[in-house]
Tab-separated table of C-alpha atoms in Angstrom:
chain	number	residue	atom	x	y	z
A	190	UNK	CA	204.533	75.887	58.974
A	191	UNK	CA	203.214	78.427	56.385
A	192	UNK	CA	204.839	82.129	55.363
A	193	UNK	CA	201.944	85.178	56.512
A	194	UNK	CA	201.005	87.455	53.877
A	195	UNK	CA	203.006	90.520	53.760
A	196	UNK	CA	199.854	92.235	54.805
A	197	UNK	CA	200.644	90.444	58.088
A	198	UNK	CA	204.083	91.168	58.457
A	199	UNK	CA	204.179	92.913	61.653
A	200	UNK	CA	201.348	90.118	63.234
A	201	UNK	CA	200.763	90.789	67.143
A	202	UNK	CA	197.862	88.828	68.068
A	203	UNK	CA	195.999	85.740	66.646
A	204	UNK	CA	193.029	84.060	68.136
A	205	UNK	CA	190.951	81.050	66.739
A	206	UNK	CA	187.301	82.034	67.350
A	207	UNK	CA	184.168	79.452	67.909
A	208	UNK	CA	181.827	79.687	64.437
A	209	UNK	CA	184.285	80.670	62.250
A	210	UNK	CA	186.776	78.847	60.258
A	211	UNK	CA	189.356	81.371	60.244
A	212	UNK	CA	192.521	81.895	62.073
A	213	UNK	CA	192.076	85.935	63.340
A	214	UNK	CA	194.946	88.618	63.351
A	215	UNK	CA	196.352	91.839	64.326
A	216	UNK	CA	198.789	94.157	63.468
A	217	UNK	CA	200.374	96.314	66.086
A	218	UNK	CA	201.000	100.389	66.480
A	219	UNK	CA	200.921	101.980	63.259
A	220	UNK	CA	198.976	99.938	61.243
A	221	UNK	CA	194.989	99.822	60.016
A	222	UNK	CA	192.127	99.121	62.516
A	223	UNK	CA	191.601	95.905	61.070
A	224	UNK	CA	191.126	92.434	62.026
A	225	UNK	CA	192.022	89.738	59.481
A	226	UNK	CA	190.792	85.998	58.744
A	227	UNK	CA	193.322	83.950	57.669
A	228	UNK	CA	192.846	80.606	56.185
A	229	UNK	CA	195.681	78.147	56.330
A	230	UNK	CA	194.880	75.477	54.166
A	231	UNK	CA	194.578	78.363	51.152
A	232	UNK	CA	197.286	80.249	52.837
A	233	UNK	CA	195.894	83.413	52.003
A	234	UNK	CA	193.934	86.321	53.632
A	235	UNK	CA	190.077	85.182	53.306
A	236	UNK	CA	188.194	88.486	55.229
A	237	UNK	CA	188.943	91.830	56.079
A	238	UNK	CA	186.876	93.589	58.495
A	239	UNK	CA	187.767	97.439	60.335
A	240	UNK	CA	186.993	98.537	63.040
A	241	UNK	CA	185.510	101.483	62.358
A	242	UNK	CA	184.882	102.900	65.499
A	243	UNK	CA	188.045	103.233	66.787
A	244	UNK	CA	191.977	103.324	66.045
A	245	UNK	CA	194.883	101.153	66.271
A	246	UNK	CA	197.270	102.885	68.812
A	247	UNK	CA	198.895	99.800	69.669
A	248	UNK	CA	196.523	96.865	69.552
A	249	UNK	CA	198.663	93.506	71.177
A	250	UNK	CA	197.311	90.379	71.419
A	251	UNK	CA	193.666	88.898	70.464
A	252	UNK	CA	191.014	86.610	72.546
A	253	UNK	CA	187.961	84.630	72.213
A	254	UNK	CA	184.805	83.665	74.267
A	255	UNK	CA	182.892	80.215	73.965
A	256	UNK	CA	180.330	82.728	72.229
A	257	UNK	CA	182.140	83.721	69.464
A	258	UNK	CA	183.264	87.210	70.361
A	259	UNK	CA	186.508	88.640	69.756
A	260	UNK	CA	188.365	91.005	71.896
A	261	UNK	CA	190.857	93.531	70.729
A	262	UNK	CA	193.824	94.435	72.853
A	263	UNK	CA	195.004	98.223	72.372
A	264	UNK	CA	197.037	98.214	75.217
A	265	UNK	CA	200.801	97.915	74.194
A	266	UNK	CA	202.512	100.239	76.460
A	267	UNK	CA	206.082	100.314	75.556
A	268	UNK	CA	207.173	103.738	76.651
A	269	UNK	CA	205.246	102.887	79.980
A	270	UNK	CA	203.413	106.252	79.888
A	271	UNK	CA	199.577	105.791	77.805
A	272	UNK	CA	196.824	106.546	79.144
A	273	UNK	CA	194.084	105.134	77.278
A	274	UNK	CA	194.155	101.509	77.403
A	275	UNK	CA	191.427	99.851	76.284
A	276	UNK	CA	189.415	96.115	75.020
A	277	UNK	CA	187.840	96.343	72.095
A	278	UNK	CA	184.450	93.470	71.793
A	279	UNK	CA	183.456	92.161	68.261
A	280	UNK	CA	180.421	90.609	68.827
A	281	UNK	CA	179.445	87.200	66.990
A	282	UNK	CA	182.497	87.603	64.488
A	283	UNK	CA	181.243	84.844	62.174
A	284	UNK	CA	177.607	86.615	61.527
A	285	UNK	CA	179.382	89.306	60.512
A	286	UNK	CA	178.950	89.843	56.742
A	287	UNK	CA	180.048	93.284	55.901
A	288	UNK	CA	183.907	95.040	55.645
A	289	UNK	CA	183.377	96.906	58.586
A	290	UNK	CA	181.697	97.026	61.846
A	291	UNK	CA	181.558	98.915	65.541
A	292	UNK	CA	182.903	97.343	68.431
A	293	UNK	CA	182.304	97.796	72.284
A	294	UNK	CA	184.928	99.259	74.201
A	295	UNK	CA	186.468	98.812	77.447
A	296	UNK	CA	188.635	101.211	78.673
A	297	UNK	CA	191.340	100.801	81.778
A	298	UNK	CA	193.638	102.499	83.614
A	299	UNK	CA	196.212	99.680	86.124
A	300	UNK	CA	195.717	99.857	90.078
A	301	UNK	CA	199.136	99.910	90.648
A	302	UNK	CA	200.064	102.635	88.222
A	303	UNK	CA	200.773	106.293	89.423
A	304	UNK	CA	203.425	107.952	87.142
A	305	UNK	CA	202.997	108.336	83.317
A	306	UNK	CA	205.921	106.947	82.941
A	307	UNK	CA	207.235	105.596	86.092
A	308	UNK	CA	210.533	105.450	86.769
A	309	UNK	CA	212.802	102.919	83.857
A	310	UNK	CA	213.637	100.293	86.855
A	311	UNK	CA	209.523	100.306	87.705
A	312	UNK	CA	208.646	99.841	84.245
A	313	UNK	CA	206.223	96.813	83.926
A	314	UNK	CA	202.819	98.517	82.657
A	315	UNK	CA	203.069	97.332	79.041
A	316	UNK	CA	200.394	94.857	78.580
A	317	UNK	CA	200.505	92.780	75.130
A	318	UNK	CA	199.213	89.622	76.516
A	319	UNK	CA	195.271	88.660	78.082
A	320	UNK	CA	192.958	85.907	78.177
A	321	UNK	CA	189.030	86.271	78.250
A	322	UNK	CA	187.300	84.022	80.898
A	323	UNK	CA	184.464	83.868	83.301
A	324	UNK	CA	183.432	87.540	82.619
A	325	UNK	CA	186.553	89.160	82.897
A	326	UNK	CA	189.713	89.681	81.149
A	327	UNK	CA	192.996	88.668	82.242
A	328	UNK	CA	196.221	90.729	81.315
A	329	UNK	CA	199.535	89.602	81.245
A	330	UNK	CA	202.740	92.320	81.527
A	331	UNK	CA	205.599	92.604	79.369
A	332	UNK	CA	208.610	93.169	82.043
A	333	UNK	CA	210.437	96.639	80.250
A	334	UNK	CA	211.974	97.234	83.281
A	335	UNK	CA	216.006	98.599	83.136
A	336	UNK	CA	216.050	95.663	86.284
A	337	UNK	CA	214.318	93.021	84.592
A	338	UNK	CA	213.884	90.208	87.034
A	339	UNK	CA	211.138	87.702	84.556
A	340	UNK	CA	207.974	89.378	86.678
A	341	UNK	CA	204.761	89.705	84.955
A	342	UNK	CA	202.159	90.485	86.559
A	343	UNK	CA	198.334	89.944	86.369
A	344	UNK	CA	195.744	91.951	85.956
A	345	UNK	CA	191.820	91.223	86.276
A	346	UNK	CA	189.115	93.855	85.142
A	347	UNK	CA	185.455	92.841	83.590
A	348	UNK	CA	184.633	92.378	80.287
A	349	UNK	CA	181.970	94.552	79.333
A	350	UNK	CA	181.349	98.245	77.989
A	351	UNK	CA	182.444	101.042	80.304
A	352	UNK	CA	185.698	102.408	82.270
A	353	UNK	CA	187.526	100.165	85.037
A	354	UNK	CA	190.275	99.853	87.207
A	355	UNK	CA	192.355	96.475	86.381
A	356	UNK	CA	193.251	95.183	89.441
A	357	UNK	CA	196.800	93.529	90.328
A	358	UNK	CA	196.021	90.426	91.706
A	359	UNK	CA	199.100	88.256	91.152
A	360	UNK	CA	202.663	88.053	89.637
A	361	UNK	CA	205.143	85.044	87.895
A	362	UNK	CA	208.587	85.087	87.254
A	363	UNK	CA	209.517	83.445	84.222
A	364	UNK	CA	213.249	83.592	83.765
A	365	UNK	CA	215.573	86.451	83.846
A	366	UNK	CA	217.085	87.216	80.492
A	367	UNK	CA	214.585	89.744	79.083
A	368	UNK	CA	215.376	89.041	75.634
A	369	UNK	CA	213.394	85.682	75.936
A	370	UNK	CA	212.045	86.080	79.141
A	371	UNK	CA	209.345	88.697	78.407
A	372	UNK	CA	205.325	87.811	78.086
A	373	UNK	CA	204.547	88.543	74.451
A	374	UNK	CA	201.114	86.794	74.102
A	375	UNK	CA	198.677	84.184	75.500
A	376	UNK	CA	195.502	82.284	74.652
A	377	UNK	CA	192.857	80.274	76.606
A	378	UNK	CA	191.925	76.769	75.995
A	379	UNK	CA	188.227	76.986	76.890
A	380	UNK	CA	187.707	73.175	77.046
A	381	UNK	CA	190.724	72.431	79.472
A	382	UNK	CA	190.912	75.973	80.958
A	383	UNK	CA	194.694	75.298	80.140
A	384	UNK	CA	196.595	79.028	79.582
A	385	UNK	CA	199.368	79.544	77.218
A	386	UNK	CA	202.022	82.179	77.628
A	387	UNK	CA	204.717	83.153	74.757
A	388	UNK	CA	208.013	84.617	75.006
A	389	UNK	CA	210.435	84.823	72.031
A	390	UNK	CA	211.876	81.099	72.821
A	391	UNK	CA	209.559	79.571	75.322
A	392	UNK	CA	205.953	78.634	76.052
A	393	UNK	CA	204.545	78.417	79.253
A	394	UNK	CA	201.863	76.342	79.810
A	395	UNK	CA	199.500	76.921	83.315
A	396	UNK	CA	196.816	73.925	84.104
A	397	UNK	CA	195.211	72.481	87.353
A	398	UNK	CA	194.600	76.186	89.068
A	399	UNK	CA	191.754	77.117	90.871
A	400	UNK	CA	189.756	80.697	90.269
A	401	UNK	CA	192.444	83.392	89.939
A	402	UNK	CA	195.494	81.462	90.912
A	403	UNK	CA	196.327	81.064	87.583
A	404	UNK	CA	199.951	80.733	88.711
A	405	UNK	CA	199.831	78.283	92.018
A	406	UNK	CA	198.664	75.382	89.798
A	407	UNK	CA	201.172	73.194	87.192
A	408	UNK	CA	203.238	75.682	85.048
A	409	UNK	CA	205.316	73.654	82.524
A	410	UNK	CA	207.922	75.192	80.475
A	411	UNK	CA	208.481	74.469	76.338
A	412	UNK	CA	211.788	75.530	74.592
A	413	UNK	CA	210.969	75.766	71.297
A	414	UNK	CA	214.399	75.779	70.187
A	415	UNK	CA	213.607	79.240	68.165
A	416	UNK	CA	213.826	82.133	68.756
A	417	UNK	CA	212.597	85.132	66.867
A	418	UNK	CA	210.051	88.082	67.465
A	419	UNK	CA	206.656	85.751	68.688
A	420	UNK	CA	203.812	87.355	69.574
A	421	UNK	CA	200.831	85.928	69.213
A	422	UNK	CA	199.568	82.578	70.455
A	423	UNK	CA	196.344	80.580	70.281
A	424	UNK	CA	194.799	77.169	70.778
A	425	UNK	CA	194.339	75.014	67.369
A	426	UNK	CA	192.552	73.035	70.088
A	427	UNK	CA	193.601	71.162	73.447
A	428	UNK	CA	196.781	69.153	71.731
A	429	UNK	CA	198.297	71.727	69.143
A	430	UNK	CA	199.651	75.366	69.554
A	431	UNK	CA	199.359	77.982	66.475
A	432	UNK	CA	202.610	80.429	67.253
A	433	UNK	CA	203.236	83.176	64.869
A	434	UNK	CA	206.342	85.698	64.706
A	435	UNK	CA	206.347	88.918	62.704
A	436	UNK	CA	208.934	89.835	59.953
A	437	UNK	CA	212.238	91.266	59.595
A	438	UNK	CA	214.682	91.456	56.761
A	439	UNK	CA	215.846	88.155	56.866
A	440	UNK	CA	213.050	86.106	58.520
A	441	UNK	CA	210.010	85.573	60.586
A	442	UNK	CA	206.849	86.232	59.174
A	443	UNK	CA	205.666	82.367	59.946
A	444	UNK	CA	203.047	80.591	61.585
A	445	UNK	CA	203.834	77.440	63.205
A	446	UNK	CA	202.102	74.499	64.868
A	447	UNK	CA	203.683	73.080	68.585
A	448	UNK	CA	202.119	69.590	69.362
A	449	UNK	CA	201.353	69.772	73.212
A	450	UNK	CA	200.509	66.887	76.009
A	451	UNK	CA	198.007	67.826	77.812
């Protein structure tokens, strides 16, 4: 375990990337539209970069490719009622030598969606969870609904430049306290294909699917035995977990390893 900068303090994504040493985060709504390499054996930030091309409106959870892109997630949703979701692609983050740099967008609007916002017990449009894999991104919702039930659904759009419709094309109920119930991040394990999903307390772990059932394969549950504000998850690689929670006035602010069996 190691204490995050305070320049990290309100973390909402993290993402290890192939080529770079670095463990990559995000902060969420109201901060700078910047990524930042961490290095955990210094324990210190070790590159900036913005993102100069666009903003930070409420950017959620990180992901990777095998070809060492990064993808930006500036879809949090919390009020149910945005418009302009979007992905944002770094391309070949460890060639990139400068502070700054463009990114491609994506930009998305849900299939399912028809009222900015919908009604509070219809409320589960706030993405801050998605994979990259095959071509396409994979969202995850977090359940704000006033009749929270554990649902979050799945969305699947393609990941490359231009405007799309996600499409809804499945849905998994975790468990139905939505303090710890609700999908706060998830990461890909590009060797195994294995998916993570976080909650405050729990890890879900999804293996042995085929194409986009991601949830009719082997879902295994972790407590973790904490809980706190966790948002972003990523593969160390196919045995070990990096988990991070952001910072409040009397904790948090921690990254953490969770040995898994694969």
């Amino acid at each position: 375990m190691a204490l995050l900068p305070d320049t990290l303090e309100e973390v909402s994504g993290m993402e290890v990337v192939v080529g770079s040493d670095l463990i990559w985060m995000v902060n969420d709504s109201g901060n700078s539209a910047k990524i930042y390499g961490y290095d955990l054996a210094q324990k210190k930030i070790a590159k900036t970069i913005a993102i100069s091309n666009v903003s930070n409106t409420d950017w959620e959870d990180l992901a990777s490719d095998n070809n060492g892109n990064l993808f930006i997630g500036d879809f949090g949703n919390n009020g149910n009622n945005r418009k302009d979701l979007a992905i944002y692609t770094v391309t070949n983050l460890s060639a990139i030598k400068e502070d700054s740099t463009n990114a491609i967008i994506t930009s998305f609007y849900l299939s399912d969606q028809n009222h900015f916002p919908p009604r509070k017990k219809n409320r589960n449009f706030d993405v801050e969870a998605f994979i990259s894999m095959n071509g396409f991104f994979y969202l995850f919702t977090k359940n704000r609904s006033s009749d929270f039930d554990g649902t979050t659904k799945l969305y699947k759009l393609p990941a490359k430049e231009g405007r799309f419709e996600a499409q809804l094309i499945a849905s998994y109920k975790t468990c139905d306290n939505e303090h710890i119930c609700q999908i706060t991040g998830a990461s890909l394990d590009h060797s195994t294909g294995n998916i993570a999903l976080l909650s405050a307390n729990k890890v879900w772990l999804l293996s042995s699917y085929t194409e986009d059932a991601i949830f009719e394969g082997t879902i295994e549950t972790i407590e973790l035995q904490h809980t706190s504000k966790k948002e972003s998850i990523t593969f160390k690689n196919s045995k070990t977990l990096y988990i991070a929670d952001e910072q409040n006035k009397f904790s948090g602010g921690n990254i953490f390893e969770l040995p898994i069996n694969n």
